[in-house]
Short mmCIF file of C-alpha atoms and ligand atoms in Angstrom, two decimals:
data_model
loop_
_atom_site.label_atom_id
_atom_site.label_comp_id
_atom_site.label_asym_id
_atom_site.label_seq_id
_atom_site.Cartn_x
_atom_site.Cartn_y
_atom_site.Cartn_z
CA UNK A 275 -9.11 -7.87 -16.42
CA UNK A 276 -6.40 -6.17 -17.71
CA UNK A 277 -6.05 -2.23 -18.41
CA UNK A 278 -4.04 0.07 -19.58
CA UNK A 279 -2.09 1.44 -16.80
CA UNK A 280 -1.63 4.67 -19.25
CA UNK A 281 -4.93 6.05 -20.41
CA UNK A 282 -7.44 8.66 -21.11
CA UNK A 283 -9.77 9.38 -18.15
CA UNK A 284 -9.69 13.23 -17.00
CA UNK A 285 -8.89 14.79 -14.20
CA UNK A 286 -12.43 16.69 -13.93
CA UNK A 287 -15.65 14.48 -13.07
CA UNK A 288 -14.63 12.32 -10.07
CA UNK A 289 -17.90 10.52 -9.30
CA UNK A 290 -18.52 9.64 -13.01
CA UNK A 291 -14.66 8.44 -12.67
CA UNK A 292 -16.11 6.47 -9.80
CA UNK A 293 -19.25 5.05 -11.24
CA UNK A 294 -16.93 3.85 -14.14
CA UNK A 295 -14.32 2.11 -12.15
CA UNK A 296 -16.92 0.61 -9.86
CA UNK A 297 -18.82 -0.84 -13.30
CA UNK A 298 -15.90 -1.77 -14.26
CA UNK A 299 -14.73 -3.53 -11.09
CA UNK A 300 -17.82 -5.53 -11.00
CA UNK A 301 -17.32 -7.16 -14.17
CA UNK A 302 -13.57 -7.87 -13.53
CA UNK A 303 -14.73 -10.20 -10.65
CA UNK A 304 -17.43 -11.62 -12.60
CA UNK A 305 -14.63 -12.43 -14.98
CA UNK A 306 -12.05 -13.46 -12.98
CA UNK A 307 -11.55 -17.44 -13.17
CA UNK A 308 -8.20 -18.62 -11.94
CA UNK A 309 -7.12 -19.98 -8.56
CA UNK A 310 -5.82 -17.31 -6.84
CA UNK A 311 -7.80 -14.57 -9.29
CA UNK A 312 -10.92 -15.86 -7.95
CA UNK A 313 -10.02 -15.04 -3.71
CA UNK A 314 -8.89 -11.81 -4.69
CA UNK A 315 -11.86 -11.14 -6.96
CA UNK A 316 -13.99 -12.22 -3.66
CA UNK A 317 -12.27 -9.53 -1.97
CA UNK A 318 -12.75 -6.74 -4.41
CA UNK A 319 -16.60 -7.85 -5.12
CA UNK A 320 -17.16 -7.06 -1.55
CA UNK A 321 -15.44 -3.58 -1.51
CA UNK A 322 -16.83 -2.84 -4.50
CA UNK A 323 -20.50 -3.39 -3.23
CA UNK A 324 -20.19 -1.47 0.11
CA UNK A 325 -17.48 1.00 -0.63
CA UNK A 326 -17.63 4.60 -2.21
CA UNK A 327 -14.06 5.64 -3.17
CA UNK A 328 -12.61 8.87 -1.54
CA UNK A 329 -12.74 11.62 -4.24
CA UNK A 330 -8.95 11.79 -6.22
CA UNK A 331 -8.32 14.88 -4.22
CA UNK A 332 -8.79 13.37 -0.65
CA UNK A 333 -6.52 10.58 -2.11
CA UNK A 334 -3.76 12.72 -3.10
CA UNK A 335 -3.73 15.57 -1.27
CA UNK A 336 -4.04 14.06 2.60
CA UNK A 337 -0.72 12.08 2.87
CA UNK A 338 2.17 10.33 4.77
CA UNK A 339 5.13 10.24 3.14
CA UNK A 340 7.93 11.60 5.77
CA UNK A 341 10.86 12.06 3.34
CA UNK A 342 9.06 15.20 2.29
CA UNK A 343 7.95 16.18 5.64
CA UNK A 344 5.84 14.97 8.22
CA UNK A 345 2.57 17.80 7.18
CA UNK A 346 -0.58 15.43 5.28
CA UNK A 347 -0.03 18.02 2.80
CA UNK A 348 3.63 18.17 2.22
CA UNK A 349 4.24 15.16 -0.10
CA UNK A 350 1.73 16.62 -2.15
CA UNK A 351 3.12 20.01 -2.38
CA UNK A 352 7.25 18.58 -2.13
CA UNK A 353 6.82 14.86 -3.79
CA UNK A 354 7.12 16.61 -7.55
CA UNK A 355 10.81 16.78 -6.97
CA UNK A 356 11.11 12.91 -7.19
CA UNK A 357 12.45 11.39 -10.33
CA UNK A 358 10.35 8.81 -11.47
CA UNK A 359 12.17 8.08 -14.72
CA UNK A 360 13.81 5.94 -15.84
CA UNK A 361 12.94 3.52 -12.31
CA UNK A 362 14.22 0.44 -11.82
CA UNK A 363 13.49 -2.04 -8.86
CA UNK A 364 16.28 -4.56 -7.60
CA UNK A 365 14.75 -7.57 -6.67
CA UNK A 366 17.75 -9.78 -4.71
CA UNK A 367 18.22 -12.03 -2.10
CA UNK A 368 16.65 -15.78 -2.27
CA UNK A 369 15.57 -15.19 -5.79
CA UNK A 370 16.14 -17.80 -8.68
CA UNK A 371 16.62 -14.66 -11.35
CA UNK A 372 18.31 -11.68 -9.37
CA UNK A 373 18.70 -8.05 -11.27
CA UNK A 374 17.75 -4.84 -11.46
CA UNK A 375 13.97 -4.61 -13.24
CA UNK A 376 13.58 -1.47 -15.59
CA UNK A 377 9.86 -0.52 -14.29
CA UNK A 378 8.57 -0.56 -17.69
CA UNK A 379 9.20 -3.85 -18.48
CA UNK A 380 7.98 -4.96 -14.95
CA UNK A 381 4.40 -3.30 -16.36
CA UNK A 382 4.79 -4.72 -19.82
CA UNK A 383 4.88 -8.60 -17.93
CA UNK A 384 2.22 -7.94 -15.33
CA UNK A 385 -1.68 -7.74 -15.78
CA UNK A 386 -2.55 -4.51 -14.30
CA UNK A 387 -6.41 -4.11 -13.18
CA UNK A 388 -8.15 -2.21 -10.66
CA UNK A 389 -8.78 -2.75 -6.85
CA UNK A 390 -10.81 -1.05 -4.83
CA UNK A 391 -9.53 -1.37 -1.24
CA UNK A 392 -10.00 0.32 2.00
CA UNK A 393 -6.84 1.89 3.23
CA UNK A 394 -6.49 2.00 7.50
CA UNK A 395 -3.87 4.44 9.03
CA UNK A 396 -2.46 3.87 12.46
CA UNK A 397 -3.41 7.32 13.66
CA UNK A 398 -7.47 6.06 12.82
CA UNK A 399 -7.93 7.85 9.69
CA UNK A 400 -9.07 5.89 6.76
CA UNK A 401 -9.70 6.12 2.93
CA UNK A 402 -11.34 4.10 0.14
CA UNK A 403 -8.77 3.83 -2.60
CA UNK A 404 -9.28 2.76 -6.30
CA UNK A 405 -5.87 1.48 -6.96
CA UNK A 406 -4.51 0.31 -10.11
CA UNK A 407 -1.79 -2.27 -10.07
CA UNK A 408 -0.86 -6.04 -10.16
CA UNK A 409 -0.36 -8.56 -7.30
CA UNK A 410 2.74 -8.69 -5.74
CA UNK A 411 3.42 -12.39 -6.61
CA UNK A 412 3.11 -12.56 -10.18
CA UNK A 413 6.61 -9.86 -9.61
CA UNK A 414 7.86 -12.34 -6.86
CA UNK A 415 6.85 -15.56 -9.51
CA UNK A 416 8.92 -13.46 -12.23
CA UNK A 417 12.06 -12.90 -10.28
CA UNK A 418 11.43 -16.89 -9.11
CA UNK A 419 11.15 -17.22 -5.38
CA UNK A 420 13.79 -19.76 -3.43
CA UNK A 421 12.61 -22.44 -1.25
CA UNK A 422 14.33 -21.10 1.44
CA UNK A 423 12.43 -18.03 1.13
CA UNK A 424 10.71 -17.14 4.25
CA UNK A 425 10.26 -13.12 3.92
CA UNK A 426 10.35 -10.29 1.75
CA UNK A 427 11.61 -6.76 2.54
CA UNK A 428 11.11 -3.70 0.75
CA UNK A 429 13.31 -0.63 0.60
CA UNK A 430 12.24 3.45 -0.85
CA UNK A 431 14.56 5.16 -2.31
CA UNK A 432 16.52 7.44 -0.72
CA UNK A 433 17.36 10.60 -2.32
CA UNK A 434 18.33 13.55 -0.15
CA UNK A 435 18.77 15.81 -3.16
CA UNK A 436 15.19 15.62 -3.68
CA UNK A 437 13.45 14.66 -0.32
CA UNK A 438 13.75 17.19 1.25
CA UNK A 439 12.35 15.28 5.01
CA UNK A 440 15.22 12.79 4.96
CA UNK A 441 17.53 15.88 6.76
CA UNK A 442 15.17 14.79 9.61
CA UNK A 443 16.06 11.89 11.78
CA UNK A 444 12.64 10.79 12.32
CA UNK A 445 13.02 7.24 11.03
CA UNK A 446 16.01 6.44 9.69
CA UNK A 447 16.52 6.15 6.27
CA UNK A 448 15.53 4.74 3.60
CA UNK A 449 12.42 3.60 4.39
CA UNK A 450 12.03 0.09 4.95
CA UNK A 451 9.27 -2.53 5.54
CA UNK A 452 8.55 -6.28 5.27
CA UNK A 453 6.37 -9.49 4.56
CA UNK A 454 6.21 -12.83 5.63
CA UNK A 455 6.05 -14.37 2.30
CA UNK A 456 2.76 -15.96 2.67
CA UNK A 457 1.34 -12.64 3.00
CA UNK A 458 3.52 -11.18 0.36
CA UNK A 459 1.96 -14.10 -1.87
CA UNK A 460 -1.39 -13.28 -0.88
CA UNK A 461 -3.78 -12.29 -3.71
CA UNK A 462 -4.91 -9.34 -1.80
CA UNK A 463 -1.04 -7.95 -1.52
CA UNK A 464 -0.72 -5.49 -4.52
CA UNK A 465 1.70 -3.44 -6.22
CA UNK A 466 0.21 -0.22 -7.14
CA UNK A 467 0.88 1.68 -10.35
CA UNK A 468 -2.17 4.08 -10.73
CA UNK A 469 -5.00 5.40 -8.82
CA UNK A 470 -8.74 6.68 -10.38
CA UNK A 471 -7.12 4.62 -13.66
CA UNK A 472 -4.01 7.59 -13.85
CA UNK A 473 -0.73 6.78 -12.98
CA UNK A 474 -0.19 6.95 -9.23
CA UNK A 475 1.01 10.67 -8.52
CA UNK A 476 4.62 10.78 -6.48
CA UNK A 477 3.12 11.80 -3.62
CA UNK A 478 0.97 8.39 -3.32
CA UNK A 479 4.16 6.52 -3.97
CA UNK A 480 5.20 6.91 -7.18
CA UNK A 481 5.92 4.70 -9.60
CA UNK A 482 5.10 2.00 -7.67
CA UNK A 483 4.12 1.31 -3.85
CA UNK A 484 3.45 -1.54 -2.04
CA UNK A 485 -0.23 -2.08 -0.79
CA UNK A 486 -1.75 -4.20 1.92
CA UNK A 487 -5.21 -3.91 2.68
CA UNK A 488 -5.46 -5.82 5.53
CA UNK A 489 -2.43 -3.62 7.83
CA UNK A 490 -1.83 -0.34 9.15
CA UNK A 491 -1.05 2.08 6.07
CA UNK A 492 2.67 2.49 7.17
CA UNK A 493 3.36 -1.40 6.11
CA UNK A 494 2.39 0.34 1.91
CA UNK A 495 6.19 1.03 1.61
CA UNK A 496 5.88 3.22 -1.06
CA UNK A 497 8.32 4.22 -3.89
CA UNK A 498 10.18 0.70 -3.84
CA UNK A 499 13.78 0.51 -5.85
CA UNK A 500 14.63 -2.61 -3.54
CA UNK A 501 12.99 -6.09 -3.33
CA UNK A 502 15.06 -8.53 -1.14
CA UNK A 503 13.88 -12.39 -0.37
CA UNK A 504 15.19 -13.45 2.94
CA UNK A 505 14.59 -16.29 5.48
CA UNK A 506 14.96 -13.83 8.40
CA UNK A 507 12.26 -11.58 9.47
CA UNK A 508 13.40 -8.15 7.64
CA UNK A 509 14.07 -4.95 9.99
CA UNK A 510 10.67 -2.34 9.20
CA UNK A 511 11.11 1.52 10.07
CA UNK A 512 8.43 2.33 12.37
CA UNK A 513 9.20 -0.59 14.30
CA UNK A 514 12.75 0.29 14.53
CA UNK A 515 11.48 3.97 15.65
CA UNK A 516 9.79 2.38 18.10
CA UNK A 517 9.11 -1.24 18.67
CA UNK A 518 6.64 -1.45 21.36
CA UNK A 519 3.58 0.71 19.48
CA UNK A 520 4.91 -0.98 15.79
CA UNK A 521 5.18 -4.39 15.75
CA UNK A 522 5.94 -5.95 12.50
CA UNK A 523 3.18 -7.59 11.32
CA UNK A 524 0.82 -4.43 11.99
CA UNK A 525 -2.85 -5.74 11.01
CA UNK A 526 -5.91 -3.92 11.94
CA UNK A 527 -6.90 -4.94 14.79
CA UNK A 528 -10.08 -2.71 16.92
CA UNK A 529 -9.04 -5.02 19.87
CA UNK A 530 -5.58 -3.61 20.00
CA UNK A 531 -4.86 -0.37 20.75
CA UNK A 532 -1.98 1.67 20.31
CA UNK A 533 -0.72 2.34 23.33
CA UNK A 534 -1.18 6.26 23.31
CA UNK A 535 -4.89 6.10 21.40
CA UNK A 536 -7.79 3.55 20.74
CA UNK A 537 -7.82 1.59 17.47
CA UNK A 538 -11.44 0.96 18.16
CA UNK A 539 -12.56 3.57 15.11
CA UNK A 540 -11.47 5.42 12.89
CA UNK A 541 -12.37 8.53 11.32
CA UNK A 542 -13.34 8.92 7.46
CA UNK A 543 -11.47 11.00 5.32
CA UNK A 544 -13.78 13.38 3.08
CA UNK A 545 -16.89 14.42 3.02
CA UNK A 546 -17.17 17.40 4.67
CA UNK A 547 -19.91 18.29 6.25
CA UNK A 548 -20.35 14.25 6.27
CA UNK A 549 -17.12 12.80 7.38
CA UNK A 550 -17.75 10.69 10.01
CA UNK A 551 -16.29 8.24 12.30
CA UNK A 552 -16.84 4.31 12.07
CA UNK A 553 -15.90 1.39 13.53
CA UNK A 554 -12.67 -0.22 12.62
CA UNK A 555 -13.08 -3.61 10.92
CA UNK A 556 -11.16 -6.93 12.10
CA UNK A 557 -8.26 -7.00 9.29
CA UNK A 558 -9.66 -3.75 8.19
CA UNK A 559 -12.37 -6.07 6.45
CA UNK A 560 -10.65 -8.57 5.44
CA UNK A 561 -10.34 -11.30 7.52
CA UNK A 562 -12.40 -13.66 5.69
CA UNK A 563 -9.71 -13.46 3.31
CA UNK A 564 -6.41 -13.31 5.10
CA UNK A 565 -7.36 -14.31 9.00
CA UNK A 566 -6.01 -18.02 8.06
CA UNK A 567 -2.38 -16.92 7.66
CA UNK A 568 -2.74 -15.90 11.04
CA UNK A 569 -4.32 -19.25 12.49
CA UNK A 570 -2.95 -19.79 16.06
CA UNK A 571 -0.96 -16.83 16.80
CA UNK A 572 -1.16 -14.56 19.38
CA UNK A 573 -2.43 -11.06 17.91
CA UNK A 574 -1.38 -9.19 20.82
CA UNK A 575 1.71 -10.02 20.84
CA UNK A 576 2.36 -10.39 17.22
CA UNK A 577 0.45 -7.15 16.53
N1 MTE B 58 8.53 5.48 1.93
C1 MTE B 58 7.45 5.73 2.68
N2 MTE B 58 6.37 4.94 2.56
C2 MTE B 58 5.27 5.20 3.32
C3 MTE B 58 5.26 6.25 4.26
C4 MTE B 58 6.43 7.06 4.36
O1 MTE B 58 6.52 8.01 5.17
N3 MTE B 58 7.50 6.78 3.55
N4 MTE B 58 4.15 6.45 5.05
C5 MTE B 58 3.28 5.30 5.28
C6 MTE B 58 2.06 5.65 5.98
S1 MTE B 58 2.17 5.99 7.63
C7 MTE B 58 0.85 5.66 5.36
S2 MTE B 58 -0.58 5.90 6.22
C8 MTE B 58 0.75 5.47 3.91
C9 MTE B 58 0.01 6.64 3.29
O2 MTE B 58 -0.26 6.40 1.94
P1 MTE B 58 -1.02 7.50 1.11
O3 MTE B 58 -0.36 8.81 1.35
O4 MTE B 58 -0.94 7.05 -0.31
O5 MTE B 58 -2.44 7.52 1.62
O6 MTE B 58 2.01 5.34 3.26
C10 MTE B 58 2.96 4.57 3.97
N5 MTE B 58 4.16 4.40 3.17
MO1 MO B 59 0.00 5.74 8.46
#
């Protein structure tokens, strides 16, 4: 289903925003038909059944995004600074078509629809987010994807003039992260352009962040200007901070703690008076979709 990633809705009546995406996310599955489509739809259907989205302001005003300071509510009060326009993304590496990618015509080639995804932090906070984007292989299928391919890593920019948290050395900068490519190709792996149907505000990543529903929230690189295909597994920041509570593949896991806290629950952004705390899901809920890339492997030690 493809939308407008520009368009109309206001700011002002959040649930009817959220009865209207969640409408409107039920009939995208129902019309989804092709191949990979249809096991993304399958994920989405199921959100979209059990899952009320986080009001917009939860969303955007409870964030990590270090290069403007490590405060949830610094990127939303700092992230303004950020340029947005024009953005262009290199995409590099094992790619049959290298270049730099003006972000508009990335959007004009993609189909951009909504997803409705739960979002897991490493510190046990979570979210339900209605992103708007496009999966992060019809970009990799544009640039053309060598056979020698066997990751993909993902860079933010890095702007000191206007991040004002990158004077900090608490990761080192830029940001980076990284996919094996299987899960980079997986249906579920999305670029996000938009949230609530508006274009994704520059503290949630602006103009466009990675997303991965199934992993800790620090693995949704956001702000990307770098897309590099590799057949070595790509350096990622928190695991470079520090290696023994970040591995690199970094999916939810209630079995695994973090060494200084238990990943057992987690506690629901919102609500108020009615924020509570739940248990955290295998794959943050989706391992009927994704637990087969995994087959075999040791979680605990490739957590
Ligand atoms: N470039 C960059 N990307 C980032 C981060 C960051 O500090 N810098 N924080 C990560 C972490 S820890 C989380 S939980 C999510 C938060 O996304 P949100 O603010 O949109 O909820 O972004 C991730 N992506
Ligand atoms: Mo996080």
């Amino acid at each position: 289903m493809a939308m407008r990633w520009k368009n109309t809705l206001k700011e002002s009546d959040v649930t009817e925003e959220t009865a209207f995406l969640n409408r409107r996310q039920l009939m995208g599955s129902a019309a989804a038909g092709l191949g990979l489509a249809a096991i993304g739809a399958t994920g989405t259907r199921a959100a979209a059944q059990d899952l009320q989205p986080n009001a917009y302001e939860d969303i955007t005003l409870y964030n990590n995004y270090y290069e403007f300071g490590t405060g949830k509510d610094d990127p939303a009060r700092y992230a303004g600074q950020l340029t947005t326009q024009p953005w262009s993304v290199k995409i590099d590496g094992l790619v049959d078509n290298p270049g730099d990618y003006a972000f508009e015509d990335i959007i004009k080639a993609m189909t951009i629809e909504e997803r409705i995804y739960r979002f897991r932090c490493v510190e046990a906070w979570s979210m339900v987010i209605p992103w708007n984007g496009f999966e992060l292989a019809d970009l990799l299928g544009m640039a053309g994807v060598q056979s020698g391919a066997k990751y993909v890593a993902f860079e933010t920019a890095l702007r000191p003039d206007e991040m004002p948290g990158v004077k900090y050395p608490v990761l080192e900068w830029p940001y980076v992260e990284g996919l094996r490519l299987d899960e980079a190709m997986h249906p579920l792996t999305m670029m996000a352009t938009g949230i609530y149907g508006k274009d994704i505000p520059n503290q949630n990543g602006a103009p466009l962040r990675l997303v991965v529903p199934w992993k800790y929230g620090y693995k949704s690189i956001k702000s990307v200007v770098r897309i590099t295909l590799t057949d070595k597994q790509p350096p990622t920041s928190w695991n470079k901070a520090n290696a023994r509570e970040y591995g690199f593949y970094s999916n939810v896991n209630p079995e695994v703690n973090h060494p200084r806290w238990s990943q057992a629950s987690e506690r629901v952004i919102g609500g108020g008076l009615f924020s509570k705390r739940v248990s955290t899901l295998m794959m943050n809920g989706y391992e009927e979709e994704v637990a087969s890339l995994y087959a075999g492997m040791d979680l605990i030690k490739n957590h």
